[in-house]
């Protein structure tokens, strides 16, 4: 088989959700935007619902429609992007809950769907989504007569526990929600780890469910191994790959593996990453091509059928670091050419 094999451990996702849930005394939702961070929204929401998650967050209404299709009624689906023009039918027909971010969105929602549930997103300093203090002050009393089902904000620096921004945003969130009865939410994965004062009524972990930092105790979720297509011996002074970016200084055995930047093996990994034959590291040499990478396996006793790039030896965060990025980007870049297997799925 020429395709790389991506295995996603659904039991580990469940265990991670439970572990994050056990760190708080409040309800724990699940953030499943971007296809559950690239891992497959349908499989992931099913196991999380089975584990007890009743609230799911997505980025845009179309993603919410998918979650509703898979889970049916009985769960709440919140849309971070709010109520956009053209979303009204989807929000109404599929009972999605938009997190309203601006006066424009408030007006649109109240006019189009006067009695439909909504939440409010407040900006406490990140300057990305949500109403700012002055806007909120102007509409707060009217909004509260319509009973929002959730009021939330998002932390900009929660993965850095000592960052002053965390307590600044906490103070701002408390001020903006003082005296409000509606359920409140501030913490994503990083915020959960900051401690109880950040938890409020509902937490919204994403990356921690999928085995990523800053949730250090997360169980690893993904395993990715690439098949060896071809193998060759080089003498001193030969080059490998585009632009001759790697040159042998001894004899070398080079394996060519199926998988490249079109599969999310970022080109920035060129001449940087490691692949693993069980517990033996093999350096990726030369440039990452669209569909192929080349690996120095000179020190192996026999040519392996496949090499691992994500697994116990190399987490998504370890690989991310080699490409100068974060685990989130490694996960959401995982390609759709992989043959995907789901461990721990007992439903089929
Ligand atoms: C993506 C996102 C989350 C989840 O964040 P993680 O760091 O993945 O836990 C929570 N809230 C908002 C608003 C988000 O955009």
mmCIF file of C-alpha atoms and ligand atoms in Angstrom:
data_model
loop_
_atom_site.group_PDB
_atom_site.id
_atom_site.type_symbol
_atom_site.label_atom_id
_atom_site.label_comp_id
_atom_site.label_asym_id
_atom_site.label_seq_id
_atom_site.Cartn_x
_atom_site.Cartn_y
_atom_site.Cartn_z
ATOM 1 C CA UNK A 1 0.000 0.000 0.000
ATOM 2 C CA UNK A 2 1.421 3.351 -1.025
ATOM 3 C CA UNK A 3 -0.415 5.502 1.450
ATOM 4 C CA UNK A 4 0.822 6.425 4.872
ATOM 5 C CA UNK A 5 -1.132 5.137 7.835
ATOM 6 C CA UNK A 6 -2.603 7.546 10.350
ATOM 7 C CA UNK A 7 -4.008 5.950 13.482
ATOM 8 C CA UNK A 8 -6.129 8.008 15.847
ATOM 9 C CA UNK A 9 -6.653 6.650 19.348
ATOM 10 C CA UNK A 10 -10.222 7.478 20.316
ATOM 11 C CA UNK A 11 -9.774 5.952 23.784
ATOM 12 C CA UNK A 12 -6.954 8.418 24.400
ATOM 13 C CA UNK A 13 -9.210 11.327 23.337
ATOM 14 C CA UNK A 14 -11.867 10.114 25.775
ATOM 15 C CA UNK A 15 -9.281 9.712 28.541
ATOM 16 C CA UNK A 16 -7.952 13.221 27.894
ATOM 17 C CA UNK A 17 -11.456 14.718 28.055
ATOM 18 C CA UNK A 18 -12.126 12.899 31.322
ATOM 19 C CA UNK A 19 -8.770 13.997 32.785
ATOM 20 C CA UNK A 20 -9.448 17.654 31.916
ATOM 21 C CA UNK A 21 -12.999 17.322 33.248
ATOM 22 C CA UNK A 22 -11.668 15.924 36.530
ATOM 23 C CA UNK A 23 -9.516 19.049 37.025
ATOM 24 C CA UNK A 24 -12.549 21.277 37.482
ATOM 25 C CA UNK A 25 -15.799 21.370 39.391
ATOM 26 C CA UNK A 26 -17.707 22.748 36.424
ATOM 27 C CA UNK A 27 -18.989 21.406 33.122
ATOM 28 C CA UNK A 28 -16.493 20.509 30.389
ATOM 29 C CA UNK A 29 -17.346 21.115 26.749
ATOM 30 C CA UNK A 30 -15.307 19.977 23.719
ATOM 31 C CA UNK A 31 -13.899 22.171 20.975
ATOM 32 C CA UNK A 32 -14.150 20.286 17.687
ATOM 33 C CA UNK A 33 -13.522 23.046 15.143
ATOM 34 C CA UNK A 34 -11.486 22.326 12.010
ATOM 35 C CA UNK A 35 -12.680 18.726 11.862
ATOM 36 C CA UNK A 36 -11.743 18.068 15.497
ATOM 37 C CA UNK A 37 -8.281 19.558 14.862
ATOM 38 C CA UNK A 38 -7.920 17.455 11.741
ATOM 39 C CA UNK A 39 -8.641 14.128 13.427
ATOM 40 C CA UNK A 40 -12.154 13.500 12.047
ATOM 41 C CA UNK A 41 -15.132 15.337 13.463
ATOM 42 C CA UNK A 42 -17.677 12.484 13.170
ATOM 43 C CA UNK A 43 -15.638 9.862 15.045
ATOM 44 C CA UNK A 44 -14.433 12.327 17.655
ATOM 45 C CA UNK A 45 -17.796 13.865 18.581
ATOM 46 C CA UNK A 46 -19.327 10.387 18.880
ATOM 47 C CA UNK A 47 -16.832 9.152 21.451
ATOM 48 C CA UNK A 48 -16.890 12.433 23.351
ATOM 49 C CA UNK A 49 -20.680 12.380 23.530
ATOM 50 C CA UNK A 50 -20.446 8.828 24.801
ATOM 51 C CA UNK A 51 -17.979 9.980 27.454
ATOM 52 C CA UNK A 52 -20.489 12.589 28.601
ATOM 53 C CA UNK A 53 -19.742 15.803 26.695
ATOM 54 C CA UNK A 54 -22.971 17.728 26.058
ATOM 55 C CA UNK A 55 -21.614 20.965 24.654
ATOM 56 C CA UNK A 56 -19.562 21.265 21.481
ATOM 57 C CA UNK A 57 -17.867 24.331 20.026
ATOM 58 C CA UNK A 58 -17.126 24.894 16.341
ATOM 59 C CA UNK A 59 -15.702 27.836 14.396
ATOM 60 C CA UNK A 60 -18.384 28.247 11.730
ATOM 61 C CA UNK A 61 -22.002 27.196 11.265
ATOM 62 C CA UNK A 62 -21.170 24.641 8.551
ATOM 63 C CA UNK A 63 -19.081 22.695 11.067
ATOM 64 C CA UNK A 64 -21.959 22.873 13.531
ATOM 65 C CA UNK A 65 -24.260 21.357 10.912
ATOM 66 C CA UNK A 66 -21.932 18.358 10.709
ATOM 67 C CA UNK A 67 -21.946 17.851 14.466
ATOM 68 C CA UNK A 68 -25.748 18.028 14.540
ATOM 69 C CA UNK A 69 -25.941 15.494 11.719
ATOM 70 C CA UNK A 70 -23.751 13.048 13.624
ATOM 71 C CA UNK A 71 -25.130 13.515 17.143
ATOM 72 C CA UNK A 72 -28.737 14.519 16.542
ATOM 73 C CA UNK A 73 -30.606 16.474 19.197
ATOM 74 C CA UNK A 74 -29.642 16.406 22.862
ATOM 75 C CA UNK A 75 -26.340 18.313 22.649
ATOM 76 C CA UNK A 76 -25.664 22.046 22.447
ATOM 77 C CA UNK A 77 -23.582 23.282 19.537
ATOM 78 C CA UNK A 78 -21.961 26.715 19.844
ATOM 79 C CA UNK A 79 -20.521 28.654 16.927
ATOM 80 C CA UNK A 80 -17.548 30.909 17.814
ATOM 81 C CA UNK A 81 -17.918 32.884 14.586
ATOM 82 C CA UNK A 82 -21.413 33.955 15.606
ATOM 83 C CA UNK A 83 -24.338 34.695 13.306
ATOM 84 C CA UNK A 84 -23.042 35.536 9.830
ATOM 85 C CA UNK A 85 -25.094 36.709 6.897
ATOM 86 C CA UNK A 86 -26.525 33.600 5.218
ATOM 87 C CA UNK A 87 -26.356 31.467 8.368
ATOM 88 C CA UNK A 88 -29.884 32.114 9.610
ATOM 89 C CA UNK A 89 -31.566 29.023 8.156
ATOM 90 C CA UNK A 90 -28.789 26.732 9.307
ATOM 91 C CA UNK A 91 -28.823 28.206 12.808
ATOM 92 C CA UNK A 92 -32.593 27.844 13.000
ATOM 93 C CA UNK A 93 -33.094 24.470 11.319
ATOM 94 C CA UNK A 94 -30.204 22.739 13.092
ATOM 95 C CA UNK A 95 -30.598 24.511 16.448
ATOM 96 C CA UNK A 96 -27.110 25.968 16.529
ATOM 97 C CA UNK A 97 -26.200 28.552 19.155
ATOM 98 C CA UNK A 98 -24.214 31.469 17.718
ATOM 99 C CA UNK A 99 -21.795 33.301 20.016
ATOM 100 C CA UNK A 100 -22.667 36.874 19.018
ATOM 101 C CA UNK A 101 -19.539 38.974 18.617
ATOM 102 C CA UNK A 102 -20.679 42.469 17.638
ATOM 103 C CA UNK A 103 -23.611 44.849 17.456
ATOM 104 C CA UNK A 104 -24.059 43.842 13.827
ATOM 105 C CA UNK A 105 -24.441 40.206 14.811
ATOM 106 C CA UNK A 106 -26.765 41.043 17.709
ATOM 107 C CA UNK A 107 -29.037 42.999 15.386
ATOM 108 C CA UNK A 108 -28.980 40.279 12.750
ATOM 109 C CA UNK A 109 -29.807 37.567 15.256
ATOM 110 C CA UNK A 110 -32.586 39.415 17.110
ATOM 111 C CA UNK A 111 -34.233 40.482 13.847
ATOM 112 C CA UNK A 112 -33.995 37.141 12.047
ATOM 113 C CA UNK A 113 -34.574 34.740 14.956
ATOM 114 C CA UNK A 114 -36.059 36.746 17.835
ATOM 115 C CA UNK A 115 -36.527 33.842 20.236
ATOM 116 C CA UNK A 116 -33.629 31.604 19.253
ATOM 117 C CA UNK A 117 -30.867 30.853 21.783
ATOM 118 C CA UNK A 118 -27.613 32.760 21.559
ATOM 119 C CA UNK A 119 -24.446 33.355 23.521
ATOM 120 C CA UNK A 120 -22.232 36.405 23.805
ATOM 121 C CA UNK A 121 -18.515 36.578 23.204
ATOM 122 C CA UNK A 122 -16.682 39.387 24.997
ATOM 123 C CA UNK A 123 -13.251 40.721 24.135
ATOM 124 C CA UNK A 124 -11.110 41.007 27.256
ATOM 125 C CA UNK A 125 -7.922 42.097 25.508
ATOM 126 C CA UNK A 126 -7.101 39.624 22.755
ATOM 127 C CA UNK A 127 -8.636 41.903 20.124
ATOM 128 C CA UNK A 128 -9.817 39.070 17.940
ATOM 129 C CA UNK A 129 -13.483 38.185 18.485
ATOM 130 C CA UNK A 130 -16.128 39.571 20.808
ATOM 131 C CA UNK A 131 -17.618 42.813 22.050
ATOM 132 C CA UNK A 132 -15.391 45.346 23.733
ATOM 133 C CA UNK A 133 -16.224 47.042 27.007
ATOM 134 C CA UNK A 134 -17.850 50.162 25.555
ATOM 135 C CA UNK A 135 -19.994 48.216 23.073
ATOM 136 C CA UNK A 136 -21.015 45.771 25.769
ATOM 137 C CA UNK A 137 -21.916 48.542 28.220
ATOM 138 C CA UNK A 138 -24.181 50.044 25.589
ATOM 139 C CA UNK A 139 -26.203 46.877 24.938
ATOM 140 C CA UNK A 140 -25.730 44.830 28.062
ATOM 141 C CA UNK A 141 -29.098 45.597 29.678
ATOM 142 C CA UNK A 142 -31.069 44.883 26.513
ATOM 143 C CA UNK A 143 -29.117 41.693 25.841
ATOM 144 C CA UNK A 144 -29.704 40.425 29.365
ATOM 145 C CA UNK A 145 -33.472 40.713 28.952
ATOM 146 C CA UNK A 146 -33.089 38.111 26.168
ATOM 147 C CA UNK A 147 -31.253 35.634 28.477
ATOM 148 C CA UNK A 148 -28.043 34.594 26.707
ATOM 149 C CA UNK A 149 -27.295 30.914 27.302
ATOM 150 C CA UNK A 150 -23.542 31.550 27.687
ATOM 151 C CA UNK A 151 -21.179 34.484 28.037
ATOM 152 C CA UNK A 152 -17.562 33.779 27.208
ATOM 153 C CA UNK A 153 -14.184 35.270 26.463
ATOM 154 C CA UNK A 154 -10.838 33.809 25.371
ATOM 155 C CA UNK A 155 -7.340 34.063 26.841
ATOM 156 C CA UNK A 156 -4.444 35.168 24.638
ATOM 157 C CA UNK A 157 -1.544 33.821 26.731
ATOM 158 C CA UNK A 158 -2.941 30.886 28.720
ATOM 159 C CA UNK A 159 -0.108 28.578 27.618
ATOM 160 C CA UNK A 160 2.271 30.859 29.547
ATOM 161 C CA UNK A 161 1.037 30.530 33.155
ATOM 162 C CA UNK A 162 3.178 33.394 34.456
ATOM 163 C CA UNK A 163 2.112 35.877 31.804
ATOM 164 C CA UNK A 164 0.533 39.017 33.278
ATOM 165 C CA UNK A 165 -2.087 38.996 30.508
ATOM 166 C CA UNK A 166 -3.878 36.057 32.175
ATOM 167 C CA UNK A 167 -4.856 37.881 35.350
ATOM 168 C CA UNK A 168 -5.548 41.083 33.390
ATOM 169 C CA UNK A 169 -8.059 39.249 31.231
ATOM 170 C CA UNK A 170 -9.532 37.494 34.256
ATOM 171 C CA UNK A 171 -10.123 40.842 35.968
ATOM 172 C CA UNK A 172 -11.600 42.331 32.819
ATOM 173 C CA UNK A 173 -13.900 39.319 32.340
ATOM 174 C CA UNK A 174 -15.090 39.548 35.952
ATOM 175 C CA UNK A 175 -15.821 43.255 35.557
ATOM 176 C CA UNK A 176 -17.702 42.782 32.309
ATOM 177 C CA UNK A 177 -19.838 39.988 33.761
ATOM 178 C CA UNK A 178 -20.376 41.323 37.300
ATOM 179 C CA UNK A 179 -23.861 40.603 38.558
ATOM 180 C CA UNK A 180 -24.789 38.529 35.494
ATOM 181 C CA UNK A 181 -26.675 35.285 36.061
ATOM 182 C CA UNK A 182 -25.895 33.659 32.706
ATOM 183 C CA UNK A 183 -23.347 30.793 32.655
ATOM 184 C CA UNK A 184 -19.786 32.027 32.077
ATOM 185 C CA UNK A 185 -16.779 30.509 30.286
ATOM 186 C CA UNK A 186 -13.186 31.738 29.981
ATOM 187 C CA UNK A 187 -10.878 28.703 29.885
ATOM 188 C CA UNK A 188 -9.648 26.602 26.965
ATOM 189 C CA UNK A 189 -7.001 23.909 27.640
ATOM 190 C CA UNK A 190 -4.441 26.409 28.939
ATOM 191 C CA UNK A 191 -7.004 28.181 31.108
ATOM 192 C CA UNK A 192 -8.018 24.913 32.797
ATOM 193 C CA UNK A 193 -4.398 24.442 33.885
ATOM 194 C CA UNK A 194 -4.219 28.000 35.287
ATOM 195 C CA UNK A 195 -6.458 27.026 38.175
ATOM 196 C CA UNK A 196 -9.931 27.188 39.571
ATOM 197 C CA UNK A 197 -10.471 30.932 39.339
ATOM 198 C CA UNK A 198 -10.352 30.617 35.548
ATOM 199 C CA UNK A 199 -12.938 27.827 35.336
ATOM 200 C CA UNK A 200 -16.296 29.590 35.896
ATOM 201 C CA UNK A 201 -19.270 27.441 34.721
ATOM 202 C CA UNK A 202 -17.910 25.804 31.584
ATOM 203 C CA UNK A 203 -14.465 25.029 30.163
ATOM 204 C CA UNK A 204 -13.724 24.676 26.445
ATOM 205 C CA UNK A 205 -10.692 22.420 25.875
ATOM 206 C CA UNK A 206 -9.537 21.644 22.354
ATOM 207 C CA UNK A 207 -5.846 20.777 21.947
ATOM 208 C CA UNK A 208 -5.619 18.919 25.262
ATOM 209 C CA UNK A 209 -8.202 16.410 24.029
ATOM 210 C CA UNK A 210 -6.005 15.684 21.022
ATOM 211 C CA UNK A 211 -2.838 15.079 23.017
ATOM 212 C CA UNK A 212 -1.173 18.475 22.594
ATOM 213 C CA UNK A 213 0.603 21.053 24.771
ATOM 214 C CA UNK A 214 0.085 22.726 27.149
ATOM 215 C CA UNK A 215 -1.638 19.625 28.605
ATOM 216 C CA UNK A 216 1.574 17.773 29.463
ATOM 217 C CA UNK A 217 -0.163 14.752 30.969
ATOM 218 C CA UNK A 218 -2.239 14.169 27.837
ATOM 219 C CA UNK A 219 -2.245 10.679 26.415
ATOM 220 C CA UNK A 220 -0.802 10.664 22.885
ATOM 221 C CA UNK A 221 -3.549 10.383 20.280
ATOM 222 C CA UNK A 222 -1.958 10.151 16.842
ATOM 223 C CA UNK A 223 0.379 7.709 15.241
ATOM 224 C CA UNK A 224 1.632 8.276 11.708
ATOM 225 C CA UNK A 225 3.855 5.863 9.803
ATOM 226 C CA UNK A 226 5.057 6.187 6.239
ATOM 227 C CA UNK A 227 5.821 3.259 3.916
ATOM 228 C CA UNK A 228 9.249 2.900 2.342
ATOM 229 C CA UNK A 229 8.824 2.916 -1.440
ATOM 230 C CA UNK A 230 12.438 2.572 -2.498
ATOM 231 C CA UNK A 231 15.905 2.373 -1.071
ATOM 232 C CA UNK A 232 19.354 3.155 -2.572
ATOM 233 C CA UNK A 233 23.027 3.227 -1.616
ATOM 234 C CA UNK A 234 25.009 6.413 -2.204
ATOM 235 C CA UNK A 235 28.765 6.984 -2.319
ATOM 236 C CA UNK A 236 30.538 10.012 -0.848
ATOM 237 C CA UNK A 237 29.615 13.334 -2.472
ATOM 238 C CA UNK A 238 26.224 12.403 -3.878
ATOM 239 C CA UNK A 239 23.248 14.675 -3.282
ATOM 240 C CA UNK A 240 19.657 13.997 -2.264
ATOM 241 C CA UNK A 241 16.479 15.715 -3.381
ATOM 242 C CA UNK A 242 15.542 19.107 -4.777
ATOM 243 C CA UNK A 243 18.207 21.802 -4.841
ATOM 244 C CA UNK A 244 20.876 19.269 -3.768
ATOM 245 C CA UNK A 245 20.330 20.463 -0.239
ATOM 246 C CA UNK A 246 21.924 17.374 1.368
ATOM 247 C CA UNK A 247 25.262 15.874 0.418
ATOM 248 C CA UNK A 248 26.703 12.577 1.666
ATOM 249 C CA UNK A 249 30.019 12.735 3.462
ATOM 250 C CA UNK A 250 30.217 8.957 3.859
ATOM 251 C CA UNK A 251 28.512 6.088 2.064
ATOM 252 C CA UNK A 252 24.826 6.236 2.916
ATOM 253 C CA UNK A 253 21.599 4.293 2.482
ATOM 254 C CA UNK A 254 18.660 6.502 1.659
ATOM 255 C CA UNK A 255 15.047 5.385 1.894
ATOM 256 C CA UNK A 256 12.320 7.218 -0.014
ATOM 257 C CA UNK A 257 9.020 7.313 1.855
ATOM 258 C CA UNK A 258 5.479 8.045 0.752
ATOM 259 C CA UNK A 259 4.302 11.326 2.297
ATOM 260 C CA UNK A 260 5.222 14.945 1.698
ATOM 261 C CA UNK A 261 4.118 18.510 2.215
ATOM 262 C CA UNK A 262 0.813 17.822 0.453
ATOM 263 C CA UNK A 263 0.130 15.479 3.381
ATOM 264 C CA UNK A 264 0.982 18.059 6.016
ATOM 265 C CA UNK A 265 4.633 17.105 6.457
ATOM 266 C CA UNK A 266 5.606 20.734 6.430
ATOM 267 C CA UNK A 267 8.391 21.738 4.072
ATOM 268 C CA UNK A 268 10.045 23.480 6.993
ATOM 269 C CA UNK A 269 10.919 19.959 8.249
ATOM 270 C CA UNK A 270 13.461 19.613 5.421
ATOM 271 C CA UNK A 271 16.839 18.440 6.764
ATOM 272 C CA UNK A 272 15.395 18.666 10.272
ATOM 273 C CA UNK A 273 12.947 16.024 11.434
ATOM 274 C CA UNK A 274 13.549 12.505 12.686
ATOM 275 C CA UNK A 275 11.737 9.339 11.689
ATOM 276 C CA UNK A 276 11.743 6.270 13.851
ATOM 277 C CA UNK A 277 12.317 2.568 13.242
ATOM 278 C CA UNK A 278 10.919 1.415 16.580
ATOM 279 C CA UNK A 279 13.263 3.268 18.954
ATOM 280 C CA UNK A 280 16.013 4.072 16.443
ATOM 281 C CA UNK A 281 16.044 7.627 15.106
ATOM 282 C CA UNK A 282 16.641 8.171 11.378
ATOM 283 C CA UNK A 283 17.175 11.720 10.109
ATOM 284 C CA UNK A 284 15.084 13.184 7.322
ATOM 285 C CA UNK A 285 17.622 14.389 4.763
ATOM 286 C CA UNK A 286 17.109 16.741 1.847
ATOM 287 C CA UNK A 287 13.999 18.720 1.060
ATOM 288 C CA UNK A 288 10.484 17.537 1.782
ATOM 289 C CA UNK A 289 8.794 17.094 -1.625
ATOM 290 C CA UNK A 290 5.076 17.229 -2.314
ATOM 291 C CA UNK A 291 4.563 13.460 -2.007
ATOM 292 C CA UNK A 292 7.873 12.100 -0.751
ATOM 293 C CA UNK A 293 10.550 12.432 1.862
ATOM 294 C CA UNK A 294 14.036 10.945 1.973
ATOM 295 C CA UNK A 295 15.525 9.444 5.120
ATOM 296 C CA UNK A 296 19.025 8.329 6.035
ATOM 297 C CA UNK A 297 18.760 4.719 7.233
ATOM 298 C CA UNK A 298 22.466 3.846 6.875
ATOM 299 C CA UNK A 299 22.663 2.694 10.501
ATOM 300 C CA UNK A 300 19.724 0.235 10.310
ATOM 301 C CA UNK A 301 20.464 -3.477 9.915
ATOM 302 C CA UNK A 302 17.610 -4.036 7.488
ATOM 303 C CA UNK A 303 15.335 -1.890 5.382
ATOM 304 C CA UNK A 304 12.105 -1.367 7.326
ATOM 305 C CA UNK A 305 8.656 -1.552 5.693
ATOM 306 C CA UNK A 306 7.687 1.751 7.305
ATOM 307 C CA UNK A 307 9.029 4.494 9.525
ATOM 308 C CA UNK A 308 7.122 6.433 12.146
ATOM 309 C CA UNK A 309 6.991 10.223 12.179
ATOM 310 C CA UNK A 310 4.354 10.685 14.905
ATOM 311 C CA UNK A 311 4.040 8.308 17.838
ATOM 312 C CA UNK A 312 5.512 7.579 21.236
ATOM 313 C CA UNK A 313 9.004 8.650 20.081
ATOM 314 C CA UNK A 314 7.900 11.955 18.588
ATOM 315 C CA UNK A 315 4.790 13.812 19.714
ATOM 316 C CA UNK A 316 2.977 16.401 17.606
ATOM 317 C CA UNK A 317 4.646 19.109 19.695
ATOM 318 C CA UNK A 318 8.139 17.634 19.252
ATOM 319 C CA UNK A 319 7.616 17.504 15.490
ATOM 320 C CA UNK A 320 6.102 20.999 15.504
ATOM 321 C CA UNK A 321 9.175 22.377 17.213
ATOM 322 C CA UNK A 322 11.374 21.078 14.385
ATOM 323 C CA UNK A 323 9.246 23.001 11.900
ATOM 324 C CA UNK A 324 9.101 26.142 14.030
ATOM 325 C CA UNK A 325 5.386 25.799 14.639
ATOM 326 C CA UNK A 326 2.909 24.433 17.193
ATOM 327 C CA UNK A 327 1.176 21.061 17.630
ATOM 328 C CA UNK A 328 -2.129 22.640 16.557
ATOM 329 C CA UNK A 329 -0.736 23.312 13.089
ATOM 330 C CA UNK A 330 0.762 19.833 12.711
ATOM 331 C CA UNK A 331 -2.624 18.274 13.575
ATOM 332 C CA UNK A 332 -4.795 20.515 11.398
ATOM 333 C CA UNK A 333 -2.383 20.045 8.475
ATOM 334 C CA UNK A 334 -2.651 16.231 8.500
ATOM 335 C CA UNK A 335 -3.572 15.334 4.955
ATOM 336 C CA UNK A 336 -6.546 13.515 3.553
ATOM 337 C CA UNK A 337 -4.460 11.017 1.552
ATOM 338 C CA UNK A 338 -3.615 8.998 4.644
ATOM 339 C CA UNK A 339 -5.355 5.731 5.217
ATOM 340 C CA UNK A 340 -6.996 6.509 8.525
ATOM 341 C CA UNK A 341 -7.639 4.005 11.258
ATOM 342 C CA UNK A 342 -9.391 4.649 14.529
ATOM 343 C CA UNK A 343 -8.272 2.657 17.552
ATOM 344 C CA UNK A 344 -10.781 2.283 20.350
ATOM 345 C CA UNK A 345 -13.908 2.764 18.256
ATOM 346 C CA UNK A 346 -16.298 0.051 19.395
ATOM 347 C CA UNK A 347 -19.341 1.453 17.618
ATOM 348 C CA UNK A 348 -18.713 -0.339 14.338
HETATM 349 C C1 LIG B 1 -9.843 27.068 19.641
HETATM 350 C C2 LIG B 1 -10.520 27.692 20.795
HETATM 351 C C3 LIG B 1 -10.636 27.009 22.008
HETATM 352 C C4 LIG B 1 -9.886 25.728 22.293
HETATM 353 O O1 LIG B 1 -8.552 26.092 22.572
HETATM 354 P P1 LIG B 1 -7.418 25.006 22.910
HETATM 355 O O2 LIG B 1 -6.216 25.831 23.163
HETATM 356 O O3 LIG B 1 -7.287 24.161 21.704
HETATM 357 O O4 LIG B 1 -7.887 24.243 24.098
HETATM 358 C C5 LIG B 1 -11.440 27.576 22.994
HETATM 359 N N1 LIG B 1 -12.045 28.773 22.797
HETATM 360 C C6 LIG B 1 -11.906 29.479 21.669
HETATM 361 C C7 LIG B 1 -12.590 30.791 21.518
HETATM 362 C C8 LIG B 1 -11.140 28.980 20.626
HETATM 363 O O5 LIG B 1 -10.995 29.682 19.488
#
